[in-house]
Coordinates of C-alpha atoms and ligand atoms in Angstrom, one line a residue:
M245 CA -16.3 -3.9 4.3
R246 CA -17.9 -3.1 1.0
I247 CA -17.6 0.0 -1.2
E248 CA -20.9 0.6 -2.7
D249 CA -20.8 4.2 -3.5
A250 CA -20.9 4.4 -7.4
S251 CA -19.0 7.6 -7.6
L252 CA -16.2 6.4 -5.2
L253 CA -15.9 3.2 -7.4
A254 CA -15.7 5.3 -10.5
R255 CA -13.0 7.6 -9.2
L256 CA -11.0 4.5 -8.0
S257 CA -11.5 2.9 -11.4
A258 CA -10.1 6.1 -13.1
L259 CA -7.0 5.7 -10.9
G260 CA -6.4 2.3 -12.4
V261 CA -7.8 0.3 -9.2
E262 CA -9.7 -2.9 -9.8
V263 CA -12.1 -3.6 -7.1
R264 CA -12.9 -7.2 -6.3
P265 CA -15.9 -7.2 -4.0
G266 CA -16.3 -9.6 -1.1
V267 CA -13.1 -11.5 -1.4
S268 CA -12.1 -14.1 1.4
L269 CA -8.6 -13.3 2.6
S270 CA -8.2 -16.9 3.5
E271 CA -7.5 -17.4 -0.1
H272 CA -4.7 -14.7 0.0
T273 CA -2.8 -15.8 3.2
S274 CA -0.4 -18.6 3.5
L275 CA -2.2 -19.8 6.8
G276 CA -5.5 -20.0 4.8
I277 CA -7.2 -17.9 7.5
G278 CA -9.0 -14.6 7.1
G279 CA -12.4 -12.9 6.9
T280 CA -14.1 -11.2 3.8
T281 CA -13.7 -7.7 2.4
D282 CA -13.4 -5.8 -0.9
L283 CA -9.9 -6.3 -2.3
L284 CA -8.5 -3.4 -4.2
L285 CA -5.8 -4.0 -6.8
V286 CA -3.7 -1.0 -7.1
R287 CA -1.8 -1.2 -10.4
R288 CA -0.1 2.2 -10.4
Y289 CA 2.2 3.2 -7.5
D290 CA 1.9 6.9 -8.3
S291 CA -1.9 6.8 -7.7
I292 CA -1.5 5.5 -4.1
P293 CA -1.6 8.9 -2.4
E294 CA -4.8 9.8 -4.1
V295 CA -6.4 6.3 -3.5
M296 CA -5.6 6.8 0.2
R297 CA -7.1 10.3 0.3
L298 CA -10.2 9.0 -1.4
L299 CA -10.7 6.0 1.0
K300 CA -9.9 8.2 3.9
S301 CA -12.3 10.9 3.1
A302 CA -15.1 8.3 2.4
G303 CA -14.5 6.9 5.9
F304 CA -12.9 3.6 4.9
K305 CA -10.1 2.0 6.9
S306 CA -7.5 0.0 4.8
R307 CA -4.6 -2.2 5.0
F308 CA -1.9 -3.3 2.5
L309 CA -1.6 -6.9 1.9
G310 CA 1.6 -8.1 0.4
G311 CA 2.4 -11.7 0.0
G312 CA 0.2 -12.7 2.8
T313 CA 2.8 -14.9 4.3
N314 CA 3.4 -13.3 7.8
V315 CA 0.0 -12.3 8.8
L316 CA -2.9 -13.7 10.7
V317 CA -6.3 -12.1 9.6
D318 CA -9.4 -11.9 11.7
D319 CA -12.5 -14.0 10.9
G320 CA -15.9 -12.8 9.6
E321 CA -16.8 -9.6 7.6
L322 CA -13.7 -7.3 8.1
S323 CA -14.0 -3.7 9.1
W324 CA -11.4 -2.5 6.5
V325 CA -10.7 -3.0 2.8
A326 CA -7.6 -4.7 1.7
L327 CA -5.3 -3.1 -0.9
H328 CA -2.8 -5.2 -2.9
L329 CA -0.1 -4.3 -5.4
P330 CA -0.4 -7.0 -8.1
T331 CA 3.0 -8.6 -9.1
V332 CA 4.4 -7.8 -12.5
T333 CA 7.0 -10.5 -13.2
P334 CA 9.9 -10.2 -12.6
G335 CA 9.6 -6.6 -11.3
V336 CA 13.3 -6.5 -11.1
T337 CA 15.9 -4.5 -13.0
V338 CA 19.6 -4.7 -12.7
E339 CA 22.4 -2.2 -13.4
G340 CA 25.9 -3.3 -12.5
N341 CA 25.7 -4.3 -8.8
S342 CA 22.4 -2.2 -8.2
V343 CA 19.1 -3.9 -8.2
W344 CA 15.8 -2.2 -8.3
A345 CA 12.9 -4.4 -7.2
D346 CA 9.2 -3.6 -6.9
A347 CA 7.8 -4.3 -3.5
S348 CA 5.2 -6.6 -5.1
A349 CA 7.9 -8.8 -6.7
D350 CA 8.3 -12.3 -5.4
L351 CA 11.3 -12.4 -3.0
G352 CA 12.6 -15.8 -4.1
G353 CA 12.1 -14.8 -7.8
M354 CA 14.1 -11.7 -7.1
V355 CA 17.0 -13.8 -5.5
T356 CA 17.1 -16.1 -8.5
Y357 CA 16.9 -13.3 -11.0
C358 CA 19.9 -11.6 -9.4
A359 CA 21.7 -15.0 -9.2
K360 CA 21.5 -15.5 -12.9
R361 CA 23.1 -12.2 -13.3
D362 CA 26.0 -13.3 -11.0
L363 CA 24.8 -11.2 -8.0
G364 CA 24.6 -13.0 -4.8
G365 CA 24.6 -12.5 -1.0
M366 CA 20.9 -13.2 -0.4
E367 CA 21.2 -17.1 -0.8
G368 CA 19.6 -17.6 2.7
L369 CA 16.4 -15.7 1.7
I370 CA 15.6 -18.0 -1.2
G371 CA 13.0 -20.1 0.8
V372 CA 11.5 -17.2 2.6
P373 CA 8.0 -16.9 1.2
G374 CA 6.4 -13.7 0.4
S375 CA 7.0 -10.4 -1.5
V376 CA 10.1 -8.1 -1.5
G377 CA 7.9 -5.4 0.2
G378 CA 7.0 -7.7 3.0
A379 CA 10.6 -8.9 3.6
L380 CA 11.8 -5.3 3.6
R381 CA 9.2 -4.1 6.1
M382 CA 10.1 -6.7 8.8
N383 CA 13.8 -7.2 7.7
A384 CA 13.2 -10.8 6.8
G385 CA 16.2 -13.1 7.4
A386 CA 17.4 -16.6 7.3
Y387 CA 20.6 -18.5 7.6
G388 CA 22.8 -15.5 8.5
T389 CA 21.3 -13.1 5.8
Q390 CA 19.0 -10.2 6.4
I391 CA 17.5 -8.2 3.4
G392 CA 18.3 -4.8 5.4
S393 CA 22.0 -5.3 4.9
Y394 CA 21.7 -4.7 1.2
V395 CA 19.2 -1.8 1.1
R396 CA 20.5 1.4 -0.3
E397 CA 17.2 3.3 -1.2
V398 CA 13.5 2.7 -0.5
E399 CA 10.4 4.2 -2.1
V400 CA 7.7 4.3 0.3
Y401 CA 4.3 5.8 0.7
R402 CA 4.3 7.4 4.1
S403 CA 1.0 7.5 5.9
A404 CA 2.0 10.3 8.1
T405 CA 2.6 12.7 5.1
G406 CA 0.4 11.1 2.6
E407 CA 3.2 11.3 0.1
I408 CA 5.7 9.0 -1.6
E409 CA 9.2 9.5 -0.3
T410 CA 12.5 8.2 -1.2
L411 CA 14.6 7.1 1.9
R412 CA 18.2 6.6 2.1
G413 CA 19.2 3.0 3.4
D414 CA 21.3 4.5 6.0
D415 CA 18.4 6.5 7.4
I416 CA 16.4 3.3 8.0
R417 CA 17.0 1.1 11.0
F418 CA 17.1 -2.6 10.2
D419 CA 17.0 -4.7 13.4
Y420 CA 16.2 -8.4 14.0
R421 CA 12.7 -8.8 12.3
H422 CA 12.1 -5.2 12.9
T423 CA 12.5 -1.8 11.0
S424 CA 12.1 1.8 11.6
F425 CA 9.2 2.1 9.0
G426 CA 5.9 3.3 10.4
P427 CA 3.2 0.6 10.8
D428 CA 1.2 2.1 8.0
D429 CA 4.0 2.9 5.6
V430 CA 3.7 1.1 2.3
M431 CA 6.8 -0.2 0.6
L432 CA 6.9 0.5 -3.1
R433 CA 10.4 -0.1 -4.5
V434 CA 13.8 -0.8 -3.3
R435 CA 17.3 -0.4 -4.5
L436 CA 19.7 -3.1 -3.3
E437 CA 23.5 -3.2 -3.7
L438 CA 24.6 -6.9 -4.2
P439 CA 28.1 -8.3 -4.3
S440 CA 29.2 -10.0 -7.4
K441 CA 29.4 -13.8 -7.2
P442 CA 29.5 -16.5 -9.8
F443 CA 26.1 -18.2 -10.6
K444 CA 27.4 -21.6 -9.7
E445 CA 28.5 -20.5 -6.2
I446 CA 25.3 -18.9 -5.5
I447 CA 23.3 -21.9 -6.6
A448 CA 25.4 -24.1 -4.3
G449 CA 24.7 -21.8 -1.4
I450 CA 21.1 -21.8 -2.3
K451 CA 20.9 -25.7 -2.2
V452 CA 22.4 -25.9 1.2
C453 CA 19.9 -23.5 2.6
N454 CA 17.0 -25.4 0.9
E455 CA 18.2 -28.6 2.3
K456 CA 18.4 -27.2 5.9
R457 CA 14.9 -25.6 5.3
R458 CA 13.4 -28.9 4.1
S459 CA 14.8 -30.9 6.8
S460 CA 13.5 -28.8 9.7
Q461 CA 10.4 -26.8 8.6
P462 CA 6.8 -27.9 7.6
L463 CA 7.0 -26.5 3.9
N464 CA 4.0 -28.3 2.6
Q465 CA 1.5 -27.2 5.4
K466 CA -0.3 -23.9 5.8
S467 CA 1.7 -21.6 8.0
A468 CA 3.1 -18.1 8.5
G469 CA 6.6 -19.2 9.1
C470 CA 7.6 -18.8 12.6
I471 CA 5.0 -17.5 14.9
F472 CA 7.3 -15.9 17.6
K473 CA 10.4 -14.0 17.3
N474 CA 13.4 -15.7 19.0
P475 CA 14.2 -14.2 22.4
P476 CA 17.7 -12.7 22.7
G477 CA 20.2 -15.8 22.8
A478 CA 17.4 -18.4 22.7
S479 CA 15.2 -20.4 20.2
A480 CA 11.6 -20.1 20.6
G481 CA 11.0 -23.3 18.6
R482 CA 13.4 -25.3 21.1
M483 CA 11.6 -23.9 24.1
I484 CA 8.2 -24.9 22.7
D485 CA 9.5 -28.2 21.7
E486 CA 11.0 -28.9 25.1
L487 CA 7.7 -28.3 26.8
G488 CA 6.4 -31.3 24.7
L489 CA 3.9 -29.1 22.7
K490 CA 4.5 -30.3 19.2
G491 CA 1.1 -31.5 18.0
H492 CA -0.7 -29.4 20.7
R493 CA -3.8 -27.7 19.2
S494 CA -6.7 -25.4 19.4
G495 CA -9.4 -26.5 16.9
D496 CA -7.6 -27.0 13.5
A497 CA -4.9 -24.8 14.5
M498 CA -1.7 -26.9 15.6
V499 CA 1.9 -26.7 16.8
S500 CA 3.8 -28.3 13.9
D501 CA 5.2 -31.6 14.7
R502 CA 8.2 -30.7 12.6
H503 CA 9.2 -27.2 13.9
A504 CA 7.6 -26.0 17.1
N505 CA 7.7 -22.4 16.2
F506 CA 5.5 -23.1 13.1
F507 CA 1.8 -23.1 13.8
V508 CA -0.1 -24.9 11.0
N509 CA -3.7 -24.8 9.8
T510 CA -4.6 -28.5 9.5
G511 CA -8.0 -27.9 7.9
S512 CA -10.3 -25.1 8.6
A513 CA -8.7 -23.3 11.5
S514 CA -10.1 -20.0 12.3
C515 CA -8.2 -16.9 13.6
A516 CA -9.8 -17.3 17.0
D517 CA -8.3 -20.8 17.0
M518 CA -4.9 -19.7 16.0
L519 CA -4.9 -16.8 18.6
K520 CA -6.1 -19.1 21.3
L521 CA -3.1 -21.5 20.5
I522 CA -0.6 -18.5 20.5
E523 CA -1.8 -17.3 23.8
D524 CA -1.8 -20.8 25.4
V525 CA 1.8 -21.4 24.2
R526 CA 3.0 -18.0 25.2
E527 CA 1.6 -18.5 28.7
R528 CA 3.2 -22.0 29.1
V529 CA 6.6 -20.6 28.0
R530 CA 6.2 -17.7 30.3
Q531 CA 5.4 -20.1 33.3
A532 CA 8.2 -22.5 32.4
Y533 CA 11.0 -20.1 31.4
G534 CA 9.9 -16.7 32.7
V535 CA 10.2 -15.5 29.0
E536 CA 7.5 -13.5 27.3
L537 CA 7.5 -14.5 23.6
E538 CA 6.8 -11.7 21.2
N539 CA 4.7 -12.3 18.0
E540 CA 6.6 -12.4 14.7
V541 CA 3.4 -12.9 12.9
I542 CA 1.4 -9.8 12.3
V543 CA -2.2 -10.0 13.6
W544 CA -4.9 -7.9 11.8
R545 CA -7.8 -7.7 14.1
N546 CA -11.1 -6.2 13.1
Ligands
EPU880 N1 14.8 -26.7 17.6 C1 14.2 -27.6 18.3 N2 12.8 -28.0 18.1 C2 12.0 -27.4 17.2 C3 12.8 -26.3 16.4 C4 14.0 -26.0 16.6 O1 14.8 -28.2 19.2 O2 10.9 -27.8 17.0 C5 16.1 -26.3 17.7 C6 17.0 -26.7 16.5 O3 17.3 -28.1 16.6 C7 18.2 -25.8 16.6 C8 17.5 -24.6 17.3 O4 16.3 -25.0 17.9 O5 19.1 -26.3 17.4 C9 17.2 -23.4 16.3 O6 16.2 -23.9 15.3 P1 16.3 -23.4 13.7 O7 17.8 -23.7 13.2 O8 15.2 -24.2 13.0 O9 16.3 -21.9 13.8 P2 15.0 -21.1 14.4 O10 15.8 -20.2 15.4 O11 14.0 -21.9 15.0 C10 15.3 -19.1 12.7 C11 14.3 -18.2 12.1 C12 13.6 -18.7 10.9 C13 14.9 -19.1 9.9 C14 15.8 -20.1 10.6 C15 17.2 -20.4 9.7 C16 13.3 -16.8 13.7 C17 12.0 -16.6 14.7 N3 13.2 -17.9 13.1 O12 14.5 -20.4 13.2 O13 12.9 -17.8 10.3 O14 14.2 -20.0 8.7 O15 16.3 -19.5 11.8 O16 17.9 -19.3 9.7 O17 14.0 -16.0 13.8 C18 10.7 -17.0 10.1 O18 11.1 -16.0 10.7 O19 9.5 -17.1 10.0 C19 11.6 -18.1 10.0 C20 11.1 -19.3 9.7

């Protein structure tokens, strides 16, 4: 989708928005998959309500792209524009045990920044790729840690009201890879409360998690992490593996031969290839185990 109206472009520019025309989102997703659209870099959080009003009244649909690490974007010319909050490193400030982090901050970078200030608890999250905002929206977790446990406040643009609101952590539900945020809410900033822990101890914990991850996950291949959520009491990866589906493919989309819940782009996989593989595996698991696997990856169709 292209914004060509000069007056709209001028108004966006006055709000500090940089419009990059015709960007391939394959360059902005960890799967290396995605079609083309205008990419709008929104540098000021406070301008978001006005930017959204402008786009809506001009008839543009839009989606916020965070780190692009848990999303499968459709192929071809996209029917919506992509918005992105650029990262300003580190995007984190610490006061006592309170940590304010921008949604655009890198999640791993935030964990390390806090570790250096003797604030721990999030060691398990160190290798989870993506932004703080993305982690927050889906309550990312690994090795027994979920980001939601530490959340005290969230600043969020609420699509329902068109305003920026501050929500108390207690008023947000954080479940397994799911939160009570609306699908179009945009995470802006979060305040976490982290336990004090000596840096050395945190680093030791981080090392253990990194080793586990390196030994079981295809970290050097293009993926979106786990494709399916784990069903209650079971492991999607183990089930897919037991069905002998490692290496199973659709075009260049392939079930990783290292971890069967990671689907990797081995070359120039399209969204259609990946979706076909997802449906094929879901169907085989349904037939073999009577279990309906639910996507963890977020699919953005046209
Ligand atoms: N397993 C297999 N074959 C495989 C993969 C796994 O037999 O191909 C077995 C493992 O040997 C293990 C069990 O299945 O006995 C569980 O595997 P693993 O420890 O890798 O955990 P997982 O349930 O597959 C979850 C998260 C990961 C997270 C790890 C570590 C989900 C969907 N996945 O994976 O998160 O890193 O635990 O905490 O909850 C993600 O969400 O994208 C993600 C990668």
